[in-house]
Coordinates of C-alpha atoms in Angstrom, one line a residue:
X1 CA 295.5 7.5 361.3
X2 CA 294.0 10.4 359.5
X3 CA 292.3 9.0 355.9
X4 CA 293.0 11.7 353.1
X5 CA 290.7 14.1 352.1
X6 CA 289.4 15.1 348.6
X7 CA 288.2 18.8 348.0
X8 CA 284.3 19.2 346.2
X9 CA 284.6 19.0 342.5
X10 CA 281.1 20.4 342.2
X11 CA 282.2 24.0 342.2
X12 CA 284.9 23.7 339.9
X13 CA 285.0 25.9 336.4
X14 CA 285.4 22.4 334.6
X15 CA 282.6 21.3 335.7
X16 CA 279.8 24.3 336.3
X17 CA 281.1 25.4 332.6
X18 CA 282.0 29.1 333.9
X19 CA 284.5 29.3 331.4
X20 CA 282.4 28.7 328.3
X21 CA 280.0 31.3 329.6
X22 CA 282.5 34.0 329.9
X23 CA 284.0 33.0 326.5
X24 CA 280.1 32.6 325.0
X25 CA 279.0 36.0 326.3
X26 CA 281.6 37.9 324.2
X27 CA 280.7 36.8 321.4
X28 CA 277.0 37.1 321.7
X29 CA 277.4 40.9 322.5
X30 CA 279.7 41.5 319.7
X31 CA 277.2 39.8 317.3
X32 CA 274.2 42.2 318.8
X33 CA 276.5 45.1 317.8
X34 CA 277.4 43.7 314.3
X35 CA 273.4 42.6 313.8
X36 CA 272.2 45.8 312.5
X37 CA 275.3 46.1 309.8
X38 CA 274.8 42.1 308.8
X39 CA 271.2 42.7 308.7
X40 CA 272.1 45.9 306.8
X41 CA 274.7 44.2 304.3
X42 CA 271.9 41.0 303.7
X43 CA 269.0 43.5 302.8
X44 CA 270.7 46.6 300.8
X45 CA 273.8 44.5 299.1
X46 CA 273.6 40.3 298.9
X47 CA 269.8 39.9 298.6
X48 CA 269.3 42.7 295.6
X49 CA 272.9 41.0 294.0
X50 CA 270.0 37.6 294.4
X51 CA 267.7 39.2 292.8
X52 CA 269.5 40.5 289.8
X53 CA 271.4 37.5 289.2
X54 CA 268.2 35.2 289.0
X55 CA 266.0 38.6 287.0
X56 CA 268.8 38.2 284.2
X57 CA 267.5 34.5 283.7
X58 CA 264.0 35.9 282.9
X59 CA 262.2 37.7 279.9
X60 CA 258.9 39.7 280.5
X61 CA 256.8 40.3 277.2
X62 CA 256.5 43.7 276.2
X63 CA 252.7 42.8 274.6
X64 CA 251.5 39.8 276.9
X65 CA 253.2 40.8 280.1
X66 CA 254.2 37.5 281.3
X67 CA 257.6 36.2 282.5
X68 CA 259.2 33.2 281.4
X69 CA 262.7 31.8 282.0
X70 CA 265.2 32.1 279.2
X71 CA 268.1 30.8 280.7
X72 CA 271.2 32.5 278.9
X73 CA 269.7 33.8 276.4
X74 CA 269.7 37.6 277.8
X75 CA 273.2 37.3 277.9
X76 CA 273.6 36.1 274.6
X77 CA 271.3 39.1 272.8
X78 CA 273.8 41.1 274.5
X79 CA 276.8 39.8 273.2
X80 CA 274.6 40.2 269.9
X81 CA 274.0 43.7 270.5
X82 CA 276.5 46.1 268.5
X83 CA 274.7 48.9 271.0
X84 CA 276.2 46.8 273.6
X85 CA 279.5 46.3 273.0
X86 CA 280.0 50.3 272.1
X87 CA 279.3 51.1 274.7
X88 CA 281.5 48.8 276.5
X89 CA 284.5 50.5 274.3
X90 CA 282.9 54.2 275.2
X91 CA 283.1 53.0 278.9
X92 CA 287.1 51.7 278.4
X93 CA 287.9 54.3 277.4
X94 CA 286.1 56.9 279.5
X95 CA 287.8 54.9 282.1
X96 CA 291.4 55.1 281.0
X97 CA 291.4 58.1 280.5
X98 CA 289.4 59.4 283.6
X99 CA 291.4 57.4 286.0
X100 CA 295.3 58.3 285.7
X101 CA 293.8 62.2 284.8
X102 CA 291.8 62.4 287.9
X103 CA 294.8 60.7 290.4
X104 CA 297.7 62.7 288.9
X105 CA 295.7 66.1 289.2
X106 CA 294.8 64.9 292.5
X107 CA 298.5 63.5 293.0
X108 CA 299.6 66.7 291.8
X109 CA 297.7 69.4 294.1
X110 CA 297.6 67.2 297.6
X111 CA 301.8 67.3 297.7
X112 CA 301.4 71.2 296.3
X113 CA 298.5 71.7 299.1
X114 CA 300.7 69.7 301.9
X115 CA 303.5 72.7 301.7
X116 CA 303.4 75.8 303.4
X117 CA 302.8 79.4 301.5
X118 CA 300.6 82.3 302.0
X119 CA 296.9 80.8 301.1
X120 CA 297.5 77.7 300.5
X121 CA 294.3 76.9 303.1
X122 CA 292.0 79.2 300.8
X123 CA 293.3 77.4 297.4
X124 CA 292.7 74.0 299.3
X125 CA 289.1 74.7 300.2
X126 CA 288.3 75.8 296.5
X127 CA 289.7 73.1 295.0
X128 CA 287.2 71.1 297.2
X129 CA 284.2 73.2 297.0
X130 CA 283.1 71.2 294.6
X131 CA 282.5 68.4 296.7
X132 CA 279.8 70.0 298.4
X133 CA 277.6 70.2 295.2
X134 CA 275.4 67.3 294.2
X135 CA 276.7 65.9 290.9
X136 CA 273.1 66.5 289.2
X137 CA 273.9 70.8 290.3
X138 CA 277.7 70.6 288.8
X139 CA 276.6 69.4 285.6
X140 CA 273.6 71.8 285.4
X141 CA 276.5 74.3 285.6
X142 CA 278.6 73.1 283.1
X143 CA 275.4 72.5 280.7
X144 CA 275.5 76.2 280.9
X145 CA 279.1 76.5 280.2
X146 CA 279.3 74.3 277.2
X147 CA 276.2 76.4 275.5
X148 CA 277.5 77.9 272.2
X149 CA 277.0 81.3 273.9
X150 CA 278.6 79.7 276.9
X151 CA 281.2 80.9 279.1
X152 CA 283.2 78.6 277.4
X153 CA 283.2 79.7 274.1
X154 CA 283.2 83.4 275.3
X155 CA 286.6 83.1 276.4
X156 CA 287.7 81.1 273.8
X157 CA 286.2 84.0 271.5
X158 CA 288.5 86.5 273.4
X159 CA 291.6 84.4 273.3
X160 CA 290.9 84.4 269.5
X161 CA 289.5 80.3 269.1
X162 CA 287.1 79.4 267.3
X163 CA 283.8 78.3 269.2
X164 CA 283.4 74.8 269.6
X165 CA 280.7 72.5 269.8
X166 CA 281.6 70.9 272.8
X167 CA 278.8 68.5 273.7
X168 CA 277.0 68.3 270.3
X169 CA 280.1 66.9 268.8
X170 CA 281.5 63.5 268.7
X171 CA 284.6 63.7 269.1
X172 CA 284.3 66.6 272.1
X173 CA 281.3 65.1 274.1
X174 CA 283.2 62.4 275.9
X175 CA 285.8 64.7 276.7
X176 CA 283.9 67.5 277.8
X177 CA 282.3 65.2 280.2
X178 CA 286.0 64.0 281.4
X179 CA 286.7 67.7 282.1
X180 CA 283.3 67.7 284.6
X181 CA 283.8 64.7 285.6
X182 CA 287.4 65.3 286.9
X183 CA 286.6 69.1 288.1
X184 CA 283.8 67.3 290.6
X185 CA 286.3 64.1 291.6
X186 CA 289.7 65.9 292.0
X187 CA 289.5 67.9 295.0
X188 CA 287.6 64.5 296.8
X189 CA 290.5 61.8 295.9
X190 CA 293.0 64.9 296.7
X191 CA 292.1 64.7 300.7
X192 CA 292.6 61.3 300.8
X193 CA 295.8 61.8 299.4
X194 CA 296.6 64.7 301.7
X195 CA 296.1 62.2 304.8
X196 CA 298.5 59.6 303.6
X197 CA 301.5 62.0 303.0
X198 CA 300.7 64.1 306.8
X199 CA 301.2 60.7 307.6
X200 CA 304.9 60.0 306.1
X201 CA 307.5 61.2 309.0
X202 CA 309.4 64.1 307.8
X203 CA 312.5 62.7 309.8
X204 CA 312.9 60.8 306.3
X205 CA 312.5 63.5 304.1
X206 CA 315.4 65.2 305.9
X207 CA 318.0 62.2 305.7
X208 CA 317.2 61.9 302.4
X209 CA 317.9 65.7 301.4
X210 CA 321.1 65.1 304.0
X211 CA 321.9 62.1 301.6
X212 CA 321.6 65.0 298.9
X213 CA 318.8 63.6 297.1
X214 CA 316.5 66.0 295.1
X215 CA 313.3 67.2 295.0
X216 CA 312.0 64.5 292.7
X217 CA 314.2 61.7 294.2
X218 CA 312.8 62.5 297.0
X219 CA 309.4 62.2 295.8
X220 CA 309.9 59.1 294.0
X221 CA 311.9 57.0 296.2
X222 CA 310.1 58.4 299.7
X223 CA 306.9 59.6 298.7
X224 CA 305.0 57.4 296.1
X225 CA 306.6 54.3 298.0
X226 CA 305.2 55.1 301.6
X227 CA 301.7 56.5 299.5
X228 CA 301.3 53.0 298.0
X229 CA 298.7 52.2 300.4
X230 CA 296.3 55.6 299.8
X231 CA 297.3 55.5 296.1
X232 CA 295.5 52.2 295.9
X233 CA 292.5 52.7 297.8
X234 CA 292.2 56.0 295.7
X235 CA 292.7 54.4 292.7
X236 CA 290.2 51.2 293.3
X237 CA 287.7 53.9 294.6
X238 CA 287.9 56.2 291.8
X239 CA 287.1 53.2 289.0
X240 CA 284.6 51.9 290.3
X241 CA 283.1 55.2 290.6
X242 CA 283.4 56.1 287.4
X243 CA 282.2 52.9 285.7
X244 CA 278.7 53.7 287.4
X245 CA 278.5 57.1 286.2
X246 CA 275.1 57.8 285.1
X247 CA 273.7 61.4 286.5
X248 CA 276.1 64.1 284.2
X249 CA 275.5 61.6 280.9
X250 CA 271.6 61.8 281.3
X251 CA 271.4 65.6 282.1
X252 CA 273.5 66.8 279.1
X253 CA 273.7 63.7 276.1
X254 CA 271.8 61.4 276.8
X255 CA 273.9 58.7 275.5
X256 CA 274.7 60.9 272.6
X257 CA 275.9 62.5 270.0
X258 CA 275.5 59.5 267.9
X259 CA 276.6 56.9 271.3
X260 CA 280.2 58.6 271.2
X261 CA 278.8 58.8 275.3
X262 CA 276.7 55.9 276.0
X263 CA 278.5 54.9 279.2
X264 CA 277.3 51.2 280.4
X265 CA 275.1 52.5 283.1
X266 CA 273.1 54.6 280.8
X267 CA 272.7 52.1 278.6
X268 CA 271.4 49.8 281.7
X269 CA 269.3 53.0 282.2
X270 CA 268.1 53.1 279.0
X271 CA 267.5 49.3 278.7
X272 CA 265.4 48.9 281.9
X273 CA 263.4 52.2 281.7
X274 CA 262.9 53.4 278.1
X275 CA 262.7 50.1 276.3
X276 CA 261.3 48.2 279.6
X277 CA 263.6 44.7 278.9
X278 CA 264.1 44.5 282.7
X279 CA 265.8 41.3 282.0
X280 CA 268.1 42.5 279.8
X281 CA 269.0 45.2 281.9
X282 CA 269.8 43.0 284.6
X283 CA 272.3 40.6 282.6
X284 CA 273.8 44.4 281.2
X285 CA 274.5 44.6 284.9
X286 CA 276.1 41.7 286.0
X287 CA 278.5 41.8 283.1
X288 CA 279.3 45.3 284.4
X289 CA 280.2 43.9 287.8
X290 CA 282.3 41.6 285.8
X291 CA 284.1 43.5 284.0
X292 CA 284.7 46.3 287.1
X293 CA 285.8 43.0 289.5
X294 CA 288.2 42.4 286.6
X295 CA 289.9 45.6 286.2
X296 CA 289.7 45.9 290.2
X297 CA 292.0 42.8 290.7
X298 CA 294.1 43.6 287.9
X299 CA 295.0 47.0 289.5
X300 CA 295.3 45.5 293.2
X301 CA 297.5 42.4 291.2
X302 CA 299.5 45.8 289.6
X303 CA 299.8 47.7 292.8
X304 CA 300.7 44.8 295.0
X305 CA 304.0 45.2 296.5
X306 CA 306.5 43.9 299.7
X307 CA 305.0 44.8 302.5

């Protein structure tokens, strides 16, 4: 009679914990390769977003030098401040008018740029030339072009217009820097744009001309819904760029004439390095991030769609 016969257990995965291993070890390599990002994010992104938060609780004395906590109260002078709150309203509406001008044009020249006639390559690259130029050279330019003896107003002199101030009015400064502004962003937000409609199959375009839709049915029943997905990055991208921009408005106003361009970053700028109320500066800037989270979800809530 032949007793039964039970195989070792001590090699089994169960029990030598082979499988946790394997499982463990992918992990661990994928956090190695993620480490110098984290690291990256933590030092350059969350611990300064820290700092500011807790430096807008504080109040350094302009004649003693030292630092006390003040709670709220930075936020309040703010709220105080007329300086302040114009230019919040400069920034608004810098920022609705910016926006939809800068993604139409851009709209506007990547489905021109996407069809095919004679140089349409050459026209492409101009219209992004600008791109390659630091933001600080294009408005050194266009300082030179707004000058009253300006090429500006030289061809407005030939065209029979009067010369115009441009950026030593109030009414024209905020504008003129929209024109820049847009002339620097336009060509950038266009190749994005270009990539989402290479990316729409033509085999719909054709059954909807079969169909005997037109050119603009077409475009707003094939193109803009299929684009939905660029259009929004482009358009999340392009405010929050242009709520922190600071370069072109310190190189040719300064803020001015009379605030009519004293954009919220300058007057951050302004705040922190020419009246030295680093703790008011830093509350200035987490009501910015505020106030761009804000319009950020508001768009995404706007663009949202079925999927």
């Amino acid at each position: 009679m032949t007793g039964t016969t039970t195989r070792p257990t001590t090699g089994s995965p169960a029990a030598t914990g082979t499988p946790r291993r394997r499982v463990g070890r992918p992990v661990l390599v994928s956090l190695a390769f993620l480490a110098p990002a984290l690291v990256a994010l933590l030092v350059l992104r969350l611990l300064p977003a820290g700092m500011a938060v807790v430096s807008s609780l504080y109040h350094t004395s302009l004649l003693t030098g030292r630092t006390s906590f003040v709670g709220l109260e930075n936020y309040a002078a703010l709220f105080a401040d007329p300086t302040f709150w114009q230019s919040v309203r400069v920034t608004l509406l810098f920022s609705v008018v910016v926006n939809p001008l800068q993604i139409a044009a851009a709209l506007a020249l990547a489905v021109l740029f996407t069809r095919r006639f004679g140089g349409v390559r050459f026209l492409r690259a101009l219209v992004i030339l600008p791109i390659a130029v630091p933001p600080a050279v294009s408005a050194a330019v266009w300082s030179v072009a707004y000058r009253p003896d300006g090429l500006l107003n030289s061809v407005l002199r030939v065209l029979g217009v009067p010369e115009q101030p441009f950026l030593t009015s109030p009414g024209q400064a905020l504008w003129s820097l929209i024109v820049l502004l847009s002339w620097i962003g336009v060509g950038y937000w266009m190749m994005f744009l270009i990539a989402g409609l290479q990316d729409i199959p033509a085999t719909l375009y054709e059954a909807a001309a079969i169909d005997g839709a037109s050119a603009w049915h077409r475009f707003w029943h094939v193109t803009l819904p299929l684009l939905r997905r660029p259009l929004a990055f482009v358009l999340v991208a392009d405010t929050v760029s242009n709520f922190l921009v600071f370069a072109p408005v310190q190189m040719l106003t300064n803020g001015g004439p009379e605030g009519s361009t004293n954009l919220t970053m300058y007057d951050i700028f302004t705040r922190a390095y020419t009246v030295g109320d680093l703790g008011l500066a830093q509350a200035e800037v987490m009501l910015l991030v505020l106030l761009v989270l804000a319009v950020v979800v508001v768009q995404f809530r706007l663009l949202r769609g079925k999927d």
